[in-house]
């Protein structure tokens, strides 16, 4: 089953944005992470086994099944603005410069994975951190995750 999610965000130049991911009984295959911003240059980190003390309501309403004829709901939960005590073990770092190149503050879109995919373990916790690299005000944008999972039930 294929899924995607679009999450709007505002990112301060000094405060990272965290997304806590809990996988369920199905293996998650991350196909791509895309960030579109009004200002380019961000770093995206993927951590495994973070320590999170408080989760807000999962943002399930933004996870869509790519096949509108299917009623299958993703086993993965994504939480916004969780209280992060420890980021966990760093697994990946991506530099997303946008379409305008290094050092520019103009709008851009960048993809983290290209043709690769990352498989997240079942029943595990992950953390995505997005950090601004240019100190010229807040960035607004959309954060998209495209993934699929195999129904193990």
PDB file of C-alpha atoms in Angstrom:
ATOM      1  CA  UNK A   1       0.000   0.000   0.000  1.00  0.00           C
ATOM      2  CA  UNK A   2       1.347   3.421  -0.964  1.00  0.00           C
ATOM      3  CA  UNK A   3       0.927   6.570   1.120  1.00  0.00           C
ATOM      4  CA  UNK A   4       1.950  10.184   1.156  1.00  0.00           C
ATOM      5  CA  UNK A   5       1.578  13.063   3.546  1.00  0.00           C
ATOM      6  CA  UNK A   6       1.896  16.842   3.214  1.00  0.00           C
ATOM      7  CA  UNK A   7       2.650  18.727   6.435  1.00  0.00           C
ATOM      8  CA  UNK A   8       2.864  22.514   6.532  1.00  0.00           C
ATOM      9  CA  UNK A   9       5.463  24.017   8.868  1.00  0.00           C
ATOM     10  CA  UNK A  10       7.202  27.192   9.975  1.00  0.00           C
ATOM     11  CA  UNK A  11      10.861  26.801  10.870  1.00  0.00           C
ATOM     12  CA  UNK A  12      12.858  29.262  12.955  1.00  0.00           C
ATOM     13  CA  UNK A  13      16.521  29.867  12.177  1.00  0.00           C
ATOM     14  CA  UNK A  14      17.499  28.741  15.679  1.00  0.00           C
ATOM     15  CA  UNK A  15      14.900  26.121  16.604  1.00  0.00           C
ATOM     16  CA  UNK A  16      14.803  22.745  14.815  1.00  0.00           C
ATOM     17  CA  UNK A  17      11.483  21.185  13.849  1.00  0.00           C
ATOM     18  CA  UNK A  18      10.902  17.607  15.048  1.00  0.00           C
ATOM     19  CA  UNK A  19       8.614  14.898  13.704  1.00  0.00           C
ATOM     20  CA  UNK A  20       8.367  11.738  15.811  1.00  0.00           C
ATOM     21  CA  UNK A  21       7.540   8.631  13.781  1.00  0.00           C
ATOM     22  CA  UNK A  22       6.192   5.421  15.304  1.00  0.00           C
ATOM     23  CA  UNK A  23       6.014   2.436  13.012  1.00  0.00           C
ATOM     24  CA  UNK A  24       3.419  -0.251  13.598  1.00  0.00           C
ATOM     25  CA  UNK A  25       3.188  -3.897  12.623  1.00  0.00           C
ATOM     26  CA  UNK A  26       4.150  -3.205   9.010  1.00  0.00           C
ATOM     27  CA  UNK A  27       7.595  -2.511   7.605  1.00  0.00           C
ATOM     28  CA  UNK A  28       7.797   1.058   6.263  1.00  0.00           C
ATOM     29  CA  UNK A  29       9.631   1.757   3.010  1.00  0.00           C
ATOM     30  CA  UNK A  30      10.452   5.470   2.805  1.00  0.00           C
ATOM     31  CA  UNK A  31      10.567   6.348  -0.878  1.00  0.00           C
ATOM     32  CA  UNK A  32      11.190  10.062  -0.600  1.00  0.00           C
ATOM     33  CA  UNK A  33      11.115  13.105   1.618  1.00  0.00           C
ATOM     34  CA  UNK A  34      10.544  16.412  -0.158  1.00  0.00           C
ATOM     35  CA  UNK A  35      10.711  19.850   1.411  1.00  0.00           C
ATOM     36  CA  UNK A  36       9.423  22.903  -0.420  1.00  0.00           C
ATOM     37  CA  UNK A  37      10.221  26.213   1.269  1.00  0.00           C
ATOM     38  CA  UNK A  38      10.010  29.921   0.679  1.00  0.00           C
ATOM     39  CA  UNK A  39      13.755  30.026   1.510  1.00  0.00           C
ATOM     40  CA  UNK A  40      16.249  27.311   0.587  1.00  0.00           C
ATOM     41  CA  UNK A  41      18.979  25.542   2.564  1.00  0.00           C
ATOM     42  CA  UNK A  42      17.955  23.120   5.261  1.00  0.00           C
ATOM     43  CA  UNK A  43      19.440  19.976   6.740  1.00  0.00           C
ATOM     44  CA  UNK A  44      17.266  16.961   7.411  1.00  0.00           C
ATOM     45  CA  UNK A  45      18.343  14.332   9.960  1.00  0.00           C
ATOM     46  CA  UNK A  46      16.880  10.868  10.524  1.00  0.00           C
ATOM     47  CA  UNK A  47      17.415   9.319  13.977  1.00  0.00           C
ATOM     48  CA  UNK A  48      16.477   5.919  15.380  1.00  0.00           C
ATOM     49  CA  UNK A  49      15.315   5.217  18.966  1.00  0.00           C
ATOM     50  CA  UNK A  50      14.773   8.772  20.209  1.00  0.00           C
ATOM     51  CA  UNK A  51      13.571   9.467  23.747  1.00  0.00           C
ATOM     52  CA  UNK A  52      10.276  11.335  23.549  1.00  0.00           C
ATOM     53  CA  UNK A  53       8.360  12.206  26.721  1.00  0.00           C
ATOM     54  CA  UNK A  54       5.216  13.738  25.242  1.00  0.00           C
ATOM     55  CA  UNK A  55       3.438  13.238  21.940  1.00  0.00           C
ATOM     56  CA  UNK A  56       0.689  15.457  20.669  1.00  0.00           C
ATOM     57  CA  UNK A  57      -2.172  14.012  18.661  1.00  0.00           C
ATOM     58  CA  UNK A  58      -0.854  12.100  15.640  1.00  0.00           C
ATOM     59  CA  UNK A  59      -1.319  13.939  12.376  1.00  0.00           C
ATOM     60  CA  UNK A  60      -3.122  10.963  10.803  1.00  0.00           C
ATOM     61  CA  UNK A  61      -5.544  13.069   8.832  1.00  0.00           C
ATOM     62  CA  UNK A  62      -2.705  14.104   6.542  1.00  0.00           C
ATOM     63  CA  UNK A  63      -1.594  10.537   5.638  1.00  0.00           C
ATOM     64  CA  UNK A  64      -3.372   9.553   2.437  1.00  0.00           C
ATOM     65  CA  UNK A  65      -3.620   6.155   0.771  1.00  0.00           C
ATOM     66  CA  UNK A  66      -2.376   6.629  -2.804  1.00  0.00           C
ATOM     67  CA  UNK A  67      -4.980   4.159  -4.064  1.00  0.00           C
ATOM     68  CA  UNK A  68      -8.312   5.848  -3.445  1.00  0.00           C
ATOM     69  CA  UNK A  69     -10.142   2.544  -4.008  1.00  0.00           C
ATOM     70  CA  UNK A  70      -8.435   1.026  -0.944  1.00  0.00           C
ATOM     71  CA  UNK A  71      -9.550   1.600   2.643  1.00  0.00           C
ATOM     72  CA  UNK A  72      -6.277   0.420   4.219  1.00  0.00           C
ATOM     73  CA  UNK A  73      -4.992   2.880   6.857  1.00  0.00           C
ATOM     74  CA  UNK A  74      -1.270   3.251   7.495  1.00  0.00           C
ATOM     75  CA  UNK A  75       0.157   1.620  10.626  1.00  0.00           C
ATOM     76  CA  UNK A  76       2.695   4.472  10.876  1.00  0.00           C
ATOM     77  CA  UNK A  77       1.951   7.445  13.154  1.00  0.00           C
ATOM     78  CA  UNK A  78       3.601  10.854  12.763  1.00  0.00           C
ATOM     79  CA  UNK A  79       3.606  13.314  15.666  1.00  0.00           C
ATOM     80  CA  UNK A  80       4.330  17.027  15.398  1.00  0.00           C
ATOM     81  CA  UNK A  81       5.861  19.116  18.223  1.00  0.00           C
ATOM     82  CA  UNK A  82       6.716  16.181  20.481  1.00  0.00           C
ATOM     83  CA  UNK A  83       8.888  16.805  23.542  1.00  0.00           C
ATOM     84  CA  UNK A  84      12.276  15.342  22.591  1.00  0.00           C
ATOM     85  CA  UNK A  85      14.689  14.458  25.427  1.00  0.00           C
ATOM     86  CA  UNK A  86      17.252  12.633  23.274  1.00  0.00           C
ATOM     87  CA  UNK A  87      17.429  12.484  19.488  1.00  0.00           C
ATOM     88  CA  UNK A  88      18.688   8.899  19.463  1.00  0.00           C
ATOM     89  CA  UNK A  89      21.165   7.395  17.001  1.00  0.00           C
ATOM     90  CA  UNK A  90      21.787   9.429  13.875  1.00  0.00           C
ATOM     91  CA  UNK A  91      21.112   7.298  10.805  1.00  0.00           C
ATOM     92  CA  UNK A  92      21.111   9.768   7.897  1.00  0.00           C
ATOM     93  CA  UNK A  93      21.859  13.430   7.177  1.00  0.00           C
ATOM     94  CA  UNK A  94      20.633  15.193   4.051  1.00  0.00           C
ATOM     95  CA  UNK A  95      21.537  18.649   2.848  1.00  0.00           C
ATOM     96  CA  UNK A  96      18.667  20.121   0.887  1.00  0.00           C
ATOM     97  CA  UNK A  97      19.843  23.206  -0.961  1.00  0.00           C
ATOM     98  CA  UNK A  98      16.742  23.775  -3.040  1.00  0.00           C
ATOM     99  CA  UNK A  99      16.900  24.512  -6.743  1.00  0.00           C
ATOM    100  CA  UNK A 100      19.014  27.659  -6.454  1.00  0.00           C
ATOM    101  CA  UNK A 101      22.222  26.164  -5.086  1.00  0.00           C
ATOM    102  CA  UNK A 102      24.425  26.646  -2.052  1.00  0.00           C
ATOM    103  CA  UNK A 103      24.344  29.938  -0.169  1.00  0.00           C
ATOM    104  CA  UNK A 104      21.179  31.391  -1.643  1.00  0.00           C
ATOM    105  CA  UNK A 105      18.034  32.315   0.260  1.00  0.00           C
ATOM    106  CA  UNK A 106      15.541  32.045  -2.545  1.00  0.00           C
ATOM    107  CA  UNK A 107      12.713  29.560  -2.678  1.00  0.00           C
ATOM    108  CA  UNK A 108      13.422  25.963  -3.528  1.00  0.00           C
ATOM    109  CA  UNK A 109      12.370  22.345  -3.465  1.00  0.00           C
ATOM    110  CA  UNK A 110      14.697  19.488  -2.696  1.00  0.00           C
ATOM    111  CA  UNK A 111      14.366  15.728  -2.402  1.00  0.00           C
ATOM    112  CA  UNK A 112      16.294  13.705   0.169  1.00  0.00           C
ATOM    113  CA  UNK A 113      16.411  10.208  -1.323  1.00  0.00           C
ATOM    114  CA  UNK A 114      16.412  10.395  -5.109  1.00  0.00           C
ATOM    115  CA  UNK A 115      16.064   6.822  -6.363  1.00  0.00           C
ATOM    116  CA  UNK A 116      16.948   5.224  -2.997  1.00  0.00           C
ATOM    117  CA  UNK A 117      14.607   3.981  -0.305  1.00  0.00           C
ATOM    118  CA  UNK A 118      15.068   3.508   3.431  1.00  0.00           C
ATOM    119  CA  UNK A 119      13.320   0.681   5.281  1.00  0.00           C
ATOM    120  CA  UNK A 120      12.123   1.469   8.809  1.00  0.00           C
ATOM    121  CA  UNK A 121      11.792  -1.437  11.226  1.00  0.00           C
ATOM    122  CA  UNK A 122       8.437  -2.605  12.534  1.00  0.00           C
ATOM    123  CA  UNK A 123       7.276  -1.330  15.938  1.00  0.00           C
ATOM    124  CA  UNK A 124      10.092   1.208  16.176  1.00  0.00           C
ATOM    125  CA  UNK A 125      10.578   4.913  16.874  1.00  0.00           C
ATOM    126  CA  UNK A 126      12.279   7.407  14.589  1.00  0.00           C
ATOM    127  CA  UNK A 127      12.810  11.129  14.612  1.00  0.00           C
ATOM    128  CA  UNK A 128      13.091  13.552  11.722  1.00  0.00           C
ATOM    129  CA  UNK A 129      14.750  16.884  12.477  1.00  0.00           C
ATOM    130  CA  UNK A 130      14.734  19.810  10.056  1.00  0.00           C
ATOM    131  CA  UNK A 131      17.183  22.674  10.656  1.00  0.00           C
ATOM    132  CA  UNK A 132      17.500  26.021   8.871  1.00  0.00           C
ATOM    133  CA  UNK A 133      21.017  26.937   7.735  1.00  0.00           C
ATOM    134  CA  UNK A 134      20.560  30.588   6.749  1.00  0.00           C
ATOM    135  CA  UNK A 135      19.846  33.176   9.453  1.00  0.00           C
ATOM    136  CA  UNK A 136      17.456  35.452   7.588  1.00  0.00           C
ATOM    137  CA  UNK A 137      14.064  34.967   9.221  1.00  0.00           C
ATOM    138  CA  UNK A 138      11.527  32.197   9.456  1.00  0.00           C
ATOM    139  CA  UNK A 139      10.976  29.662   6.697  1.00  0.00           C
ATOM    140  CA  UNK A 140       7.537  28.390   5.818  1.00  0.00           C
ATOM    141  CA  UNK A 141       7.030  25.339   3.719  1.00  0.00           C
ATOM    142  CA  UNK A 142       5.560  21.927   3.113  1.00  0.00           C
ATOM    143  CA  UNK A 143       7.191  18.680   4.218  1.00  0.00           C
ATOM    144  CA  UNK A 144       6.144  15.619   2.169  1.00  0.00           C
ATOM    145  CA  UNK A 145       6.854  11.977   3.010  1.00  0.00           C
ATOM    146  CA  UNK A 146       6.153   9.310   0.386  1.00  0.00           C
ATOM    147  CA  UNK A 147       6.215   5.707   1.576  1.00  0.00           C
ATOM    148  CA  UNK A 148       4.685   2.311   1.223  1.00  0.00           C
ATOM    149  CA  UNK A 149       4.119  -0.530   3.616  1.00  0.00           C
ATOM    150  CA  UNK A 150       3.348  -4.172   3.241  1.00  0.00           C
ATOM    151  CA  UNK A 151       0.290  -5.460   5.051  1.00  0.00           C
ATOM    152  CA  UNK A 152       1.572  -8.078   7.489  1.00  0.00           C
ATOM    153  CA  UNK A 153      -1.859  -8.837   8.957  1.00  0.00           C
TER     154      UNK A 153
END
